[in-house]
Structures are given as C-alpha cells and as structure tokens.
mmCIF file of C-alpha atoms in Angstrom:
data_model
loop_
_atom_site.group_PDB
_atom_site.id
_atom_site.type_symbol
_atom_site.label_atom_id
_atom_site.label_comp_id
_atom_site.label_asym_id
_atom_site.label_seq_id
_atom_site.Cartn_x
_atom_site.Cartn_y
_atom_site.Cartn_z
ATOM 1 C CA MET A 1 45.063 -15.683 -3.195
ATOM 2 C CA ASP A 2 41.282 -15.997 -3.194
ATOM 3 C CA ILE A 3 40.829 -19.534 -4.482
ATOM 4 C CA ILE A 4 37.043 -19.424 -4.199
ATOM 5 C CA ASN A 5 36.823 -16.420 -6.512
ATOM 6 C CA ILE A 6 39.263 -18.102 -8.908
ATOM 7 C CA LEU A 7 37.043 -21.175 -9.105
ATOM 8 C CA LYS A 8 33.922 -19.061 -9.576
ATOM 9 C CA ARG A 9 35.573 -17.048 -12.338
ATOM 10 C CA SER A 10 36.828 -20.244 -13.984
ATOM 11 C CA PHE A 11 33.320 -21.663 -13.998
ATOM 12 C CA GLN A 12 31.943 -18.435 -15.491
ATOM 13 C CA ILE A 13 34.593 -18.404 -18.219
ATOM 14 C CA THR A 14 34.051 -22.072 -19.058
ATOM 15 C CA ARG A 15 30.298 -21.630 -19.268
ATOM 16 C CA ALA A 16 30.360 -18.392 -21.267
ATOM 17 C CA HIS A 17 33.059 -19.099 -23.857
ATOM 18 C CA ARG A 18 32.378 -22.221 -25.875
ATOM 19 C CA ALA A 19 35.404 -21.621 -28.093
ATOM 20 C CA LEU A 20 37.502 -22.809 -25.152
ATOM 21 C CA TRP A 21 35.627 -26.109 -25.208
ATOM 22 C CA VAL A 22 37.190 -26.923 -28.559
ATOM 23 C CA PHE A 23 40.661 -27.008 -27.073
ATOM 24 C CA GLY A 24 39.544 -28.751 -23.899
ATOM 25 C CA ILE A 25 37.972 -31.520 -26.005
ATOM 26 C CA LEU A 26 41.094 -31.753 -28.163
ATOM 27 C CA LEU A 27 43.174 -32.087 -24.997
ATOM 28 C CA ALA A 28 40.865 -34.853 -23.777
ATOM 29 C CA LEU A 29 41.187 -36.666 -27.106
ATOM 30 C CA ALA A 30 44.959 -36.269 -27.302
ATOM 31 C CA SER A 31 45.600 -37.342 -23.724
ATOM 32 C CA GLY A 32 43.050 -40.149 -23.465
ATOM 33 C CA GLY A 33 43.089 -41.799 -26.909
ATOM 34 C CA GLY A 34 44.035 -45.409 -27.385
ATOM 35 C CA GLY A 35 44.534 -47.790 -30.248
ATOM 36 C CA SER A 36 42.914 -51.151 -30.886
ATOM 37 C CA GLY A 37 45.822 -52.597 -32.816
ATOM 38 C CA GLY A 38 46.519 -55.154 -30.108
ATOM 39 C CA ASN A 39 43.041 -56.605 -30.535
ATOM 40 C CA VAL A 40 43.613 -57.064 -34.268
ATOM 41 C CA ALA A 41 46.969 -58.752 -33.706
ATOM 42 C CA ASN A 42 45.473 -61.034 -31.072
ATOM 43 C CA LEU A 43 42.618 -61.911 -33.387
ATOM 44 C CA VAL A 44 45.109 -63.055 -36.011
ATOM 45 C CA THR A 45 47.564 -64.843 -33.718
ATOM 46 C CA ASP A 46 44.859 -66.614 -31.749
ATOM 47 C CA ARG A 47 43.664 -68.212 -34.963
ATOM 48 C CA ALA A 48 47.139 -69.399 -35.894
ATOM 49 C CA ASP A 49 48.093 -73.014 -35.345
ATOM 50 C CA ARG A 50 49.902 -73.737 -32.064
ATOM 51 C CA LEU A 51 52.771 -75.333 -33.942
ATOM 52 C CA GLY A 52 53.393 -72.170 -35.949
ATOM 53 C CA ARG A 53 51.772 -73.293 -39.197
ATOM 54 C CA PRO A 54 50.019 -70.526 -41.153
ATOM 55 C CA PHE A 55 46.359 -69.842 -40.677
ATOM 56 C CA GLN A 56 44.315 -70.768 -43.744
ATOM 57 C CA GLY A 57 40.939 -69.335 -44.496
ATOM 58 C CA ASP A 58 38.800 -69.602 -47.605
ATOM 59 C CA SER A 59 41.275 -67.618 -49.704
ATOM 60 C CA LEU A 60 43.603 -66.165 -47.072
ATOM 61 C CA MET A 61 46.928 -67.416 -45.763
ATOM 62 C CA ILE A 62 48.740 -65.607 -42.956
ATOM 63 C CA GLY A 63 52.162 -66.908 -42.013
ATOM 64 C CA PRO A 64 54.856 -65.675 -39.607
ATOM 65 C CA SER A 65 56.282 -63.169 -42.100
ATOM 66 C CA GLU A 66 52.849 -61.696 -42.755
ATOM 67 C CA ILE A 67 52.224 -61.424 -39.023
ATOM 68 C CA LEU A 68 55.537 -59.593 -38.579
ATOM 69 C CA LEU A 69 54.608 -57.197 -41.378
ATOM 70 C CA LEU A 70 51.207 -56.640 -39.776
ATOM 71 C CA VAL A 71 52.773 -55.925 -36.386
ATOM 72 C CA ALA A 72 55.317 -53.565 -37.975
ATOM 73 C CA GLY A 73 52.528 -51.763 -39.804
ATOM 74 C CA LEU A 74 50.510 -51.424 -36.619
ATOM 75 C CA LEU A 75 53.549 -50.036 -34.797
ATOM 76 C CA CYS A 76 54.034 -47.455 -37.549
ATOM 77 C CA VAL A 77 50.388 -46.455 -37.305
ATOM 78 C CA VAL A 78 50.660 -46.158 -33.515
ATOM 79 C CA LEU A 79 53.797 -44.028 -33.866
ATOM 80 C CA ILE A 80 52.142 -41.709 -36.376
ATOM 81 C CA LEU A 81 49.067 -41.384 -34.165
ATOM 82 C CA ALA A 82 51.300 -40.645 -31.155
ATOM 83 C CA VAL A 83 53.044 -37.835 -33.043
ATOM 84 C CA ILE A 84 49.707 -36.382 -34.158
ATOM 85 C CA ALA A 85 48.337 -36.648 -30.613
ATOM 86 C CA ALA A 86 51.401 -34.849 -29.206
ATOM 87 C CA ILE A 87 51.041 -32.007 -31.723
ATOM 88 C CA VAL A 88 47.328 -31.657 -30.986
ATOM 89 C CA TYR A 89 47.962 -31.774 -27.242
ATOM 90 C CA TYR A 90 50.630 -29.095 -27.021
ATOM 91 C CA VAL A 91 48.982 -26.795 -29.571
ATOM 92 C CA SER A 92 45.643 -27.043 -27.724
ATOM 93 C CA GLU A 93 47.301 -26.558 -24.334
ATOM 94 C CA THR A 94 49.116 -23.440 -25.530
ATOM 95 C CA ALA A 95 45.949 -22.090 -27.126
ATOM 96 C CA LEU A 96 43.906 -22.583 -23.973
ATOM 97 C CA TYR A 97 46.519 -20.903 -21.783
ATOM 98 C CA ARG A 98 46.872 -17.882 -24.045
ATOM 99 C CA LEU A 99 43.159 -17.446 -24.770
ATOM 100 C CA VAL A 100 42.303 -17.303 -21.067
ATOM 101 C CA ASP A 101 45.228 -14.955 -20.423
ATOM 102 C CA GLU A 102 44.075 -12.649 -23.242
ATOM 103 C CA LEU A 103 40.517 -12.694 -21.941
ATOM 104 C CA GLU A 104 41.607 -11.655 -18.470
ATOM 105 C CA GLY A 105 44.293 -9.243 -19.645
ATOM 106 C CA THR A 106 42.607 -7.394 -22.499
ATOM 107 C CA GLY A 107 39.025 -8.628 -22.467
ATOM 108 C CA ALA A 108 39.405 -10.143 -25.956
ATOM 109 C CA ARG A 109 36.665 -12.685 -26.561
ATOM 110 C CA PRO A 110 38.113 -16.150 -27.281
ATOM 111 C CA THR A 111 37.484 -17.677 -30.711
ATOM 112 C CA ALA A 112 38.562 -21.020 -32.112
ATOM 113 C CA ARG A 113 40.386 -19.357 -35.001
ATOM 114 C CA ARG A 114 42.289 -17.097 -32.643
ATOM 115 C CA GLY A 115 43.087 -20.086 -30.453
ATOM 116 C CA PHE A 116 44.654 -22.053 -33.290
ATOM 117 C CA ARG A 117 46.739 -19.020 -34.231
ATOM 118 C CA LEU A 118 47.972 -18.658 -30.675
ATOM 119 C CA GLY A 119 48.537 -22.384 -30.244
ATOM 120 C CA TRP A 120 50.410 -22.959 -33.510
ATOM 121 C CA ASP A 121 53.481 -21.231 -32.187
ATOM 122 C CA ARG A 122 56.999 -22.103 -31.084
ATOM 123 C CA ARG A 123 55.711 -21.785 -27.516
ATOM 124 C CA ALA A 124 53.900 -25.113 -27.993
ATOM 125 C CA LEU A 125 57.232 -26.683 -28.927
ATOM 126 C CA ARG A 126 58.736 -25.240 -25.764
ATOM 127 C CA LEU A 127 56.094 -26.997 -23.666
ATOM 128 C CA PHE A 128 57.089 -30.274 -25.272
ATOM 129 C CA LEU A 129 60.776 -29.572 -24.689
ATOM 130 C CA ILE A 130 60.120 -28.699 -21.047
ATOM 131 C CA ASP A 131 58.404 -32.048 -20.511
ATOM 132 C CA LEU A 132 61.309 -33.731 -22.295
ATOM 133 C CA VAL A 133 63.962 -31.933 -20.225
ATOM 134 C CA ILE A 134 62.167 -32.801 -16.993
ATOM 135 C CA GLY A 135 60.908 -36.242 -17.991
ATOM 136 C CA ILE A 136 64.119 -37.884 -19.207
ATOM 137 C CA PRO A 137 66.111 -37.299 -15.970
ATOM 138 C CA LEU A 138 63.104 -38.420 -13.930
ATOM 139 C CA VAL A 139 62.781 -41.671 -15.878
ATOM 140 C CA VAL A 140 66.516 -42.338 -15.600
ATOM 141 C CA GLY A 141 66.516 -41.535 -11.884
ATOM 142 C CA LEU A 142 63.435 -43.668 -11.261
ATOM 143 C CA THR A 143 64.989 -46.601 -13.097
ATOM 144 C CA PHE A 144 68.172 -46.279 -11.028
ATOM 145 C CA LEU A 145 66.212 -46.101 -7.758
ATOM 146 C CA ILE A 146 64.141 -49.177 -8.601
ATOM 147 C CA LEU A 147 67.237 -51.156 -9.568
ATOM 148 C CA PHE A 148 68.951 -50.042 -6.370
ATOM 149 C CA ALA A 149 65.926 -51.078 -4.304
ATOM 150 C CA LEU A 150 65.891 -54.510 -5.985
ATOM 151 C CA SER A 151 69.629 -55.051 -5.576
ATOM 152 C CA PRO A 152 69.328 -56.768 -2.145
ATOM 153 C CA LEU A 153 67.552 -59.621 -3.936
ATOM 154 C CA LEU A 154 71.020 -60.698 -5.037
ATOM 155 C CA LEU A 155 71.301 -62.152 -1.536
ATOM 156 C CA LEU A 156 68.847 -64.823 -2.656
ATOM 157 C CA THR A 157 71.755 -66.431 -4.496
ATOM 158 C CA VAL A 158 73.573 -66.950 -1.194
ATOM 159 C CA GLU A 159 73.219 -70.347 0.475
ATOM 160 C CA SER A 160 72.007 -68.825 3.726
ATOM 161 C CA THR A 161 68.457 -68.572 5.003
ATOM 162 C CA ALA A 162 69.310 -65.520 7.136
ATOM 163 C CA ALA A 163 70.901 -63.715 4.186
ATOM 164 C CA ARG A 164 67.894 -64.430 2.001
ATOM 165 C CA ALA A 165 65.526 -63.124 4.669
ATOM 166 C CA VAL A 166 67.613 -59.967 5.027
ATOM 167 C CA GLY A 167 67.598 -59.509 1.245
ATOM 168 C CA VAL A 168 63.817 -59.778 0.999
ATOM 169 C CA GLY A 169 63.199 -57.526 3.990
ATOM 170 C CA LEU A 170 65.661 -54.895 2.814
ATOM 171 C CA THR A 171 64.123 -54.950 -0.671
ATOM 172 C CA VAL A 172 60.646 -54.375 0.711
ATOM 173 C CA PHE A 173 61.910 -51.505 2.875
ATOM 174 C CA LEU A 174 63.768 -49.845 -0.015
ATOM 175 C CA LEU A 175 60.785 -50.236 -2.350
ATOM 176 C CA LEU A 176 58.594 -48.466 0.207
ATOM 177 C CA LEU A 177 61.103 -45.608 0.351
ATOM 178 C CA VAL A 178 61.200 -45.445 -3.447
ATOM 179 C CA ALA A 179 57.398 -45.383 -3.596
ATOM 180 C CA LEU A 180 57.356 -42.506 -1.089
ATOM 181 C CA ALA A 181 59.989 -40.645 -3.115
ATOM 182 C CA ILE A 182 57.969 -41.166 -6.301
ATOM 183 C CA ILE A 183 54.859 -39.723 -4.640
ATOM 184 C CA VAL A 184 56.751 -36.662 -3.402
ATOM 185 C CA VAL A 185 58.376 -36.059 -6.792
ATOM 186 C CA ALA A 186 55.064 -36.572 -8.604
ATOM 187 C CA ILE A 187 53.368 -33.986 -6.387
ATOM 188 C CA ALA A 188 56.211 -31.513 -6.877
ATOM 189 C CA VAL A 189 56.272 -31.946 -10.658
ATOM 190 C CA SER A 190 52.467 -31.766 -10.845
ATOM 191 C CA LEU A 191 52.563 -28.424 -9.042
ATOM 192 C CA LEU A 192 55.597 -26.902 -10.739
ATOM 193 C CA SER A 193 54.507 -27.929 -14.242
ATOM 194 C CA GLN A 194 51.409 -25.763 -13.913
ATOM 195 C CA PHE A 195 53.651 -22.719 -13.613
ATOM 196 C CA TRP A 196 56.632 -23.432 -15.842
ATOM 197 C CA HIS A 197 54.287 -24.402 -18.683
ATOM 198 C CA ARG A 198 52.530 -21.067 -18.357
ATOM 199 C CA GLU A 199 55.825 -19.229 -18.064
ATOM 200 C CA ALA A 200 56.635 -20.603 -21.518
ATOM 201 C CA ALA A 201 53.169 -20.298 -23.086
ATOM 202 C CA ILE A 202 52.030 -16.970 -21.594
ATOM 203 C CA ALA A 203 55.213 -15.127 -20.630
ATOM 204 C CA GLY A 204 56.997 -16.419 -23.742
ATOM 205 C CA LYS A 205 60.126 -17.556 -21.917
ATOM 206 C CA GLY A 206 62.591 -20.122 -23.207
ATOM 207 C CA VAL A 207 62.734 -23.669 -21.892
ATOM 208 C CA LEU A 208 65.251 -23.215 -19.079
ATOM 209 C CA ASP A 209 64.047 -19.713 -18.189
ATOM 210 C CA ALA A 210 60.473 -21.013 -17.968
ATOM 211 C CA ILE A 211 61.538 -23.816 -15.630
ATOM 212 C CA ARG A 212 63.477 -21.394 -13.436
ATOM 213 C CA GLY A 213 60.599 -18.900 -13.507
ATOM 214 C CA GLY A 214 58.024 -21.519 -12.513
ATOM 215 C CA VAL A 215 60.160 -22.728 -9.615
ATOM 216 C CA ALA A 216 60.812 -19.144 -8.466
ATOM 217 C CA LEU A 217 57.097 -18.362 -8.606
ATOM 218 C CA VAL A 218 56.204 -21.324 -6.394
ATOM 219 C CA ARG A 219 59.046 -20.531 -3.993
ATOM 220 C CA ALA A 220 57.823 -16.940 -3.719
ATOM 221 C CA ARG A 221 54.253 -17.986 -2.792
ATOM 222 C CA PRO A 222 54.501 -21.618 -1.563
ATOM 223 C CA ARG A 223 51.405 -21.547 0.635
ATOM 224 C CA ASP A 224 49.151 -20.189 -2.092
ATOM 225 C CA ALA A 225 50.524 -22.671 -4.636
ATOM 226 C CA LEU A 226 50.106 -25.656 -2.314
ATOM 227 C CA ALA A 227 46.617 -24.538 -1.293
ATOM 228 C CA MET A 228 45.623 -24.352 -4.947
ATOM 229 C CA LEU A 229 47.068 -27.808 -5.561
ATOM 230 C CA LEU A 230 45.129 -29.305 -2.655
ATOM 231 C CA VAL A 231 41.876 -27.695 -3.777
ATOM 232 C CA MET A 232 42.312 -28.886 -7.355
ATOM 233 C CA PHE A 233 43.229 -32.361 -6.094
ATOM 234 C CA GLY A 234 39.975 -32.426 -4.117
ATOM 235 C CA ILE A 235 38.034 -31.272 -7.160
ATOM 236 C CA GLY A 236 39.693 -34.041 -9.171
ATOM 237 C CA LEU A 237 38.623 -36.645 -6.617
ATOM 238 C CA GLY A 238 35.072 -35.298 -6.689
ATOM 239 C CA TRP A 239 35.049 -35.389 -10.464
ATOM 240 C CA GLY A 240 36.212 -39.005 -10.388
ATOM 241 C CA VAL A 241 33.343 -39.929 -8.082
ATOM 242 C CA VAL A 242 30.846 -38.146 -10.346
ATOM 243 C CA LEU A 243 32.223 -39.989 -13.380
ATOM 244 C CA ILE A 244 31.614 -43.453 -11.912
ATOM 245 C CA PRO A 245 27.808 -43.554 -12.457
ATOM 246 C CA ILE A 246 28.213 -41.699 -15.762
ATOM 247 C CA VAL A 247 30.712 -44.249 -17.069
ATOM 248 C CA LEU A 248 28.551 -47.167 -15.908
ATOM 249 C CA THR A 249 25.466 -45.661 -17.557
ATOM 250 C CA LEU A 250 27.300 -44.988 -20.811
ATOM 251 C CA ALA A 251 28.778 -48.491 -20.790
ATOM 252 C CA ALA A 252 25.328 -50.056 -20.385
ATOM 253 C CA LEU A 253 23.900 -47.811 -23.096
ATOM 254 C CA ALA A 254 26.796 -48.610 -25.436
ATOM 255 C CA PHE A 255 26.294 -52.336 -24.844
ATOM 256 C CA LEU A 256 22.611 -52.073 -25.704
ATOM 257 C CA VAL A 257 22.938 -49.732 -28.685
ATOM 258 C CA GLY A 258 25.926 -51.573 -30.138
ATOM 259 C CA GLY A 259 24.863 -55.062 -29.119
ATOM 260 C CA LEU A 260 21.442 -55.025 -30.743
ATOM 261 C CA PRO A 261 22.615 -54.431 -34.334
ATOM 262 C CA ALA A 262 25.532 -56.806 -33.752
ATOM 263 C CA PHE A 263 23.089 -59.511 -32.665
ATOM 264 C CA LEU A 264 20.862 -58.895 -35.692
ATOM 265 C CA VAL A 265 23.836 -59.005 -38.066
ATOM 266 C CA HIS A 266 25.026 -62.240 -36.482
ATOM 267 C CA GLN A 267 21.596 -63.807 -36.865
ATOM 268 C CA ILE A 268 21.563 -62.907 -40.550
ATOM 269 C CA THR A 269 25.171 -63.682 -41.511
ATOM 270 C CA GLN A 270 26.219 -66.176 -38.816
ATOM 271 C CA ALA A 271 29.609 -64.413 -38.946
ATOM 272 C CA PRO A 272 30.914 -63.317 -35.520
ATOM 273 C CA ILE A 273 33.619 -61.109 -37.006
ATOM 274 C CA VAL A 274 31.063 -59.168 -39.070
ATOM 275 C CA ALA A 275 28.846 -58.703 -36.029
ATOM 276 C CA PHE A 276 31.896 -57.549 -34.083
ATOM 277 C CA LEU A 277 32.834 -55.005 -36.748
ATOM 278 C CA VAL A 278 29.287 -53.641 -36.759
ATOM 279 C CA GLY A 279 28.574 -53.539 -33.033
ATOM 280 C CA VAL A 280 31.878 -52.374 -31.558
ATOM 281 C CA PRO A 281 32.189 -49.083 -33.515
ATOM 282 C CA ILE A 282 28.612 -48.153 -32.646
ATOM 283 C CA GLY A 283 29.163 -48.962 -28.985
ATOM 284 C CA LEU A 284 32.421 -47.015 -28.870
ATOM 285 C CA ILE A 285 30.777 -43.949 -30.379
ATOM 286 C CA VAL A 286 27.928 -44.069 -27.867
ATOM 287 C CA PHE A 287 30.392 -44.521 -24.997
ATOM 288 C CA LEU A 288 33.264 -42.216 -25.976
ATOM 289 C CA VAL A 289 31.577 -39.159 -27.491
ATOM 290 C CA PRO A 290 29.717 -38.050 -24.319
ATOM 291 C CA LEU A 291 32.692 -39.022 -22.145
ATOM 292 C CA VAL A 292 35.183 -37.044 -24.227
ATOM 293 C CA PHE A 293 32.831 -34.052 -24.263
ATOM 294 C CA LEU A 294 32.444 -34.056 -20.476
ATOM 295 C CA SER A 295 36.181 -34.576 -19.992
ATOM 296 C CA GLY A 296 36.830 -31.654 -22.319
ATOM 297 C CA LEU A 297 34.636 -29.374 -20.223
ATOM 298 C CA TYR A 298 36.399 -30.489 -17.059
ATOM 299 C CA ILE A 299 39.837 -29.912 -18.597
ATOM 300 C CA THR A 300 38.742 -26.476 -19.776
ATOM 301 C CA PHE A 301 37.621 -25.579 -16.262
ATOM 302 C CA THR A 302 40.741 -26.858 -14.481
ATOM 303 C CA THR A 303 43.120 -25.345 -17.042
ATOM 304 C CA THR A 304 41.361 -22.004 -16.728
ATOM 305 C CA ALA A 305 41.540 -22.181 -12.939
ATOM 306 C CA TRP A 306 45.279 -22.840 -12.980
ATOM 307 C CA THR A 307 45.818 -20.039 -15.491
ATOM 308 C CA LEU A 308 43.962 -17.599 -13.252
ATOM 309 C CA ALA A 309 46.000 -18.834 -10.274
ATOM 310 C CA TYR A 310 49.183 -18.284 -12.275
ATOM 311 C CA ARG A 311 48.142 -14.738 -13.148
ATOM 312 C CA ASP A 312 47.312 -14.042 -9.515
ATOM 313 C CA LEU A 313 50.612 -15.398 -8.179
ATOM 314 C CA LYS A 314 52.513 -13.629 -10.936
ATOM 315 C CA ALA A 315 50.928 -10.310 -9.999
ATOM 316 C CA ARG A 316 51.615 -10.841 -6.295
ATOM 317 C CA SER A 317 55.215 -11.900 -6.887
ATOM 318 C CA THR A 318 56.134 -9.076 -9.256
ATOM 319 C CA PRO A 319 57.573 -6.135 -7.306
ATOM 320 C CA ALA A 320 55.857 -2.800 -7.753
ATOM 321 C CA PRO A 321 57.768 -0.296 -9.903
ATOM 322 C CA ALA A 322 59.850 2.217 -7.983
ATOM 323 C CA PRO A 323 58.299 5.711 -7.846
ATOM 324 C CA GLY A 324 59.909 8.519 -9.813
ATOM 325 C CA PRO A 325 61.518 11.572 -8.254
ATOM 326 C CA ALA A 326 59.365 13.777 -6.048
ATOM 327 C CA GLY A 327 57.454 16.438 -7.960
ATOM 328 C CA ASP A 328 57.493 14.458 -11.223
ATOM 329 C CA PRO A 329 55.842 11.055 -10.578
ATOM 330 C CA LEU A 330 55.768 10.138 -14.282
ATOM 331 C CA LYS A 331 59.447 10.753 -14.913
ATOM 332 C CA LEU A 332 61.665 7.685 -14.798
ATOM 333 C CA ALA A 333 64.756 7.877 -12.661
#
C-alpha cells in the first residue's frame, strides 16, 4: 500500500470538494460539542443559603424543589442534545464514507444533497449498533478489570503492616497491567473500527458481518493496516502541535472581543450577570467557529485517507476471479 500517494490523494480530494467539508464540520460539531448546563446550575446553587434556605431575589424565589426541577430539565435537554448529536454524527460519517467511495469508484462529484441522501440510511444505524456491540462488552470488561486490580486493597482491613504493604504493592502492579491492557485494546479497536465501519457503510454489510469483515481485512494485510495507523497517529500528533498556537490565539482574541462589550455593559448596568450573558456568547463564537471549521477540514482529510486505505486493502485482499475455460475467456465455468 502506497501510503504517501493515499495522503496526497486525500489532500487533493479535501481541497477540491467542499461538499465534503459540510460533513467533516458536522462530525466536528457532533463529536466535540458540550453543554453549559452545569454552569447555570452552579450559578443558582452557589447563590443559595448554606443552610438550605431558598434564594430570594427582587421577585424570584428558588427553593430545593425548583432546583431539582431545573436540574431535571437540564438533564432532559442534555439527553435530547446527545440524541441529536448521535444522529448527526453517524449520518455525517456514513455520508463522508460513501461520498469518497463514490468519487473514487465512479468519479461522481460529491454534493451536500447527495451526501445527506447517502447518510440518511440504515447503514448509519448499523454504525451505531457496531459501536454499541463493541462498546458494551469493553465497558463491562474494563469495569471488571479495574475492580479486580483494586481488590488487593481489601488487605488494608487486615491488622498487619506487611499485609497492607503487599495489598498496596499488588494493587499498583495490577493497575499498571490494566493500563497496559487498556492501551493495547484501544489501539486495536481504533484500527479495526476504521475497517468494520466502512464494511457496514460502503460494502453494506450487517453489523456482525461488518465486524467479521473488518477483522478479516486487517488480518489479511496486518502490516499495511498497522503502517497506516502509525502514519495517521503521527499526523494526529502533528495536528495537535499545530493547534496549540491556534487555540491560544483564538482564546486571546475571544477574550478581547467578548470582554470589551461585557466590560462596557457592566459599566452601564452594574450587573455582572448581564455582562456575562453578553460577553460569553460573543467570545464563544469567536473561539469556536474557526476551531470547528479547522477541525472539520482535518476530519475530512483523515476520514478520506482511511477510506482510500480501506479501498486499497479491500482490492488487495479480494482474490482475482478465476479465468474461464481456454478458448472462451468470457464464458463462466
């Protein structure tokens, strides 16, 4: 597998087809969004009396029952946003996979409308189910391993200094082994997921068939798959380094652009909460919009690269069709 050519082609595709950016940006939004509900709850509870008496404002009273209702409402909002984010994520992921595959397979130029048609498909649901089928056993297994590693701490209840020392030492040793196991499993899942997701989204396989197909593909070409993973890991590290000055610059710019109107509003109204509500949204827009855009471009590039790698490994792993009988090469045996 020529990884250099794959990266060059991925860069060309990302630069030439802006319709792909739409889905890369949606993936960045869906995977990196966060709520500010905790800040609102803290703002309310911090103003409450330490003895639990309700907070009284000019014409506002917030007691424990109102706080519980507020927290429940915030949880509902977070749940709804999580569901929306999951739908956007898997639809955009499926669309990006299939658009790049169509471009390379048939030369069809990607469009946003075509992408939404390809993404809004049962294949997107299969990607979610694959993550569910893989994720639940991993979480259960991880929980069991951590509990097992912490079990020697029960020796701390024994009235023996030696036993307590053994318990602590054994716990540290087991936790190191668990951490190593987590790293190995994370690397394996990170690699395999690139292929079983595309087996479902591009090849149209079912959940279990896609998982088996992705594993078989990596087992057929392990060196190429691992080489691609290492290269993409290096690119990810480089991208992280590049982002550091960008994030710092955007943070400073957001502080200035959002802080100035907030300061002016505070000088006029003498109300910190009003200044906060004016300055923070402006600062977040200045900070997040460029960052989400750049992250979307990066996701588009990396997703395209992995899709091209999948196509390459798929072609290399698929056996050539057997030739027909001599004298009639087009006739099937």
